[in-house]
Amino acid sequence: MSDATIKIQIVTGDSRPIFKQIVDGIRMEISTGNLAVGSKLPSYRGLAMQLMINPNTVAKAYSELSSQGMVESRKGLGLFVAEPRQILSADEKENRLEKAIGSFVNETVYLQFTKEEIIGRLTERLDLLNDSKKDRK
């Protein structure tokens, strides 16, 4: 089984640590269907070489994805995209949504877009995500 191709970019000016950028990138690849359930992820070293970063950073990202239940380790074979399952409680999901919205509002409030412009752009992105999922089915 060949490793899946992961299309993520590390942005040096990003406020998120590199391992978090990897986690977010792989979560997006899984959410959009670019990485299907059962896809084998590249090895730590393989992805580290692709992204030109330290393998320990990839290992930290993979550990985070594993703790979130998005990937699973198969002994001797590597890491694979796991079947979707909800491991978060309703309260935890609500807390994470509130945190994400708070962060989003903090990042956008100074950009002087109107509420309608922001909602329109957000709706466009969510629609693209949904369209991408439909195209994969």
Short mmCIF file of C-alpha atoms in Angstrom, two decimals, residues 5-134:
data_model
loop_
_atom_site.label_atom_id
_atom_site.label_comp_id
_atom_site.label_asym_id
_atom_site.label_seq_id
_atom_site.Cartn_x
_atom_site.Cartn_y
_atom_site.Cartn_z
CA THR A 5 -0.03 12.33 -0.83
CA ILE A 6 -0.55 15.11 1.67
CA LYS A 7 -0.94 18.61 0.27
CA ILE A 8 -0.09 20.93 3.14
CA GLN A 9 2.17 23.91 3.35
CA ILE A 10 4.08 25.19 6.32
CA VAL A 11 3.84 28.97 6.60
CA THR A 12 6.74 30.47 8.48
CA GLY A 13 4.86 33.66 9.43
CA ASP A 14 1.89 31.71 10.84
CA SER A 15 1.20 32.23 14.54
CA ARG A 16 0.47 28.51 14.97
CA PRO A 17 3.34 26.18 15.78
CA ILE A 18 4.45 23.97 12.89
CA PHE A 19 3.03 20.79 14.42
CA LYS A 20 -0.37 22.51 14.71
CA GLN A 21 -0.21 23.57 11.05
CA ILE A 22 0.38 19.91 10.15
CA VAL A 23 -2.52 18.79 12.37
CA ASP A 24 -4.84 21.40 10.83
CA GLY A 25 -3.66 20.57 7.30
CA ILE A 26 -4.21 16.83 7.68
CA ARG A 27 -7.58 17.38 9.39
CA MET A 28 -8.62 19.52 6.39
CA GLU A 29 -7.37 16.84 3.96
CA ILE A 30 -9.48 14.27 5.81
CA SER A 31 -12.51 16.57 6.09
CA THR A 32 -12.50 17.36 2.37
CA GLY A 33 -12.05 13.72 1.42
CA ASN A 34 -8.60 14.22 -0.10
CA LEU A 35 -7.44 11.62 2.43
CA ALA A 36 -9.96 8.79 2.49
CA VAL A 37 -10.59 6.45 5.39
CA GLY A 38 -7.90 3.79 5.32
CA SER A 39 -5.34 5.94 3.51
CA LYS A 40 -1.82 5.38 4.75
CA LEU A 41 -0.05 8.50 5.96
CA PRO A 42 3.58 9.11 5.02
CA SER A 43 6.18 8.09 7.57
CA TYR A 44 7.46 10.69 10.02
CA ARG A 45 10.68 10.96 8.07
CA GLY A 46 8.92 11.01 4.69
CA LEU A 47 6.63 13.88 5.60
CA ALA A 48 9.46 15.67 7.41
CA MET A 49 11.57 15.46 4.25
CA GLN A 50 8.64 16.67 2.12
CA LEU A 51 8.05 19.65 4.41
CA MET A 52 11.75 20.15 5.23
CA ILE A 53 11.19 20.05 8.98
CA ASN A 54 12.33 17.94 11.93
CA PRO A 55 10.78 14.42 12.08
CA ASN A 56 9.99 14.98 15.78
CA THR A 57 7.62 17.77 14.74
CA VAL A 58 5.75 15.37 12.45
CA ALA A 59 5.70 12.77 15.24
CA LYS A 60 4.11 15.34 17.56
CA ALA A 61 1.47 16.19 14.94
CA TYR A 62 0.70 12.51 14.32
CA SER A 63 0.41 11.94 18.07
CA GLU A 64 -2.12 14.78 18.31
CA LEU A 65 -4.13 13.38 15.38
CA SER A 66 -4.06 9.95 16.99
CA SER A 67 -5.32 11.34 20.31
CA GLN A 68 -8.15 13.03 18.40
CA GLY A 69 -9.07 9.67 16.85
CA MET A 70 -8.48 10.87 13.30
CA VAL A 71 -5.68 8.41 12.57
CA GLU A 72 -4.87 4.98 13.89
CA SER A 73 -1.66 3.06 14.17
CA ARG A 74 -1.46 -0.43 12.70
CA LYS A 75 1.38 -2.34 14.25
CA GLY A 76 4.27 -2.64 11.85
CA LEU A 77 2.38 -0.95 9.01
CA GLY A 78 2.21 2.73 9.97
CA LEU A 79 -0.54 5.29 10.47
CA PHE A 80 -3.85 5.24 8.61
CA VAL A 81 -6.85 7.55 8.41
CA ALA A 82 -9.38 6.18 10.90
CA GLU A 83 -13.12 5.70 10.49
CA PRO A 84 -14.85 8.88 11.63
CA ARG A 85 -16.09 8.64 15.16
CA GLN A 86 -17.15 11.19 17.66
CA ILE A 87 -14.92 11.06 20.69
CA LEU A 88 -15.86 14.50 22.00
CA SER A 89 -18.77 15.13 24.30
CA ALA A 90 -21.45 17.63 23.32
CA ASP A 91 -20.04 20.08 25.89
CA GLU A 92 -16.52 19.71 24.53
CA LYS A 93 -17.75 20.22 20.96
CA GLU A 94 -19.59 23.35 22.10
CA ASN A 95 -16.47 24.62 23.91
CA ARG A 96 -14.30 24.07 20.84
CA LEU A 97 -16.80 25.81 18.57
CA GLU A 98 -16.94 28.82 20.91
CA LYS A 99 -13.13 28.93 21.06
CA ALA A 100 -12.85 28.74 17.26
CA ILE A 101 -15.46 31.46 16.77
CA GLY A 102 -13.76 33.68 19.38
CA SER A 103 -10.42 33.25 17.64
CA PHE A 104 -11.96 33.92 14.22
CA VAL A 105 -13.69 37.09 15.43
CA ASN A 106 -10.48 38.28 17.10
CA GLU A 107 -8.55 37.78 13.87
CA THR A 108 -11.10 39.51 11.65
CA VAL A 109 -12.48 42.38 13.74
CA TYR A 110 -9.70 44.79 12.75
CA LEU A 111 -9.92 44.06 9.03
CA GLN A 112 -12.92 46.39 8.64
CA PHE A 113 -15.08 44.00 6.64
CA THR A 114 -18.80 44.26 7.19
CA LYS A 115 -20.65 41.52 8.98
CA GLU A 116 -22.34 40.59 5.71
CA GLU A 117 -19.01 40.34 3.87
CA ILE A 118 -17.56 38.09 6.54
CA ILE A 119 -20.63 35.86 6.65
CA GLY A 120 -20.66 35.71 2.84
CA ARG A 121 -17.00 34.65 2.69
CA LEU A 122 -17.47 32.12 5.45
CA THR A 123 -20.51 30.68 3.69
CA GLU A 124 -18.52 30.42 0.43
CA ARG A 125 -15.76 28.45 2.17
CA LEU A 126 -18.22 26.10 3.87
CA ASP A 127 -20.03 25.59 0.55
CA LEU A 128 -16.71 24.76 -1.16
CA LEU A 129 -15.98 22.24 1.58
CA ASN A 130 -19.39 20.63 1.12
CA ASP A 131 -19.00 20.60 -2.69
CA SER A 132 -15.60 18.96 -2.33
CA LYS A 133 -17.10 16.26 -0.11
CA LYS A 134 -19.91 15.64 -2.61
#
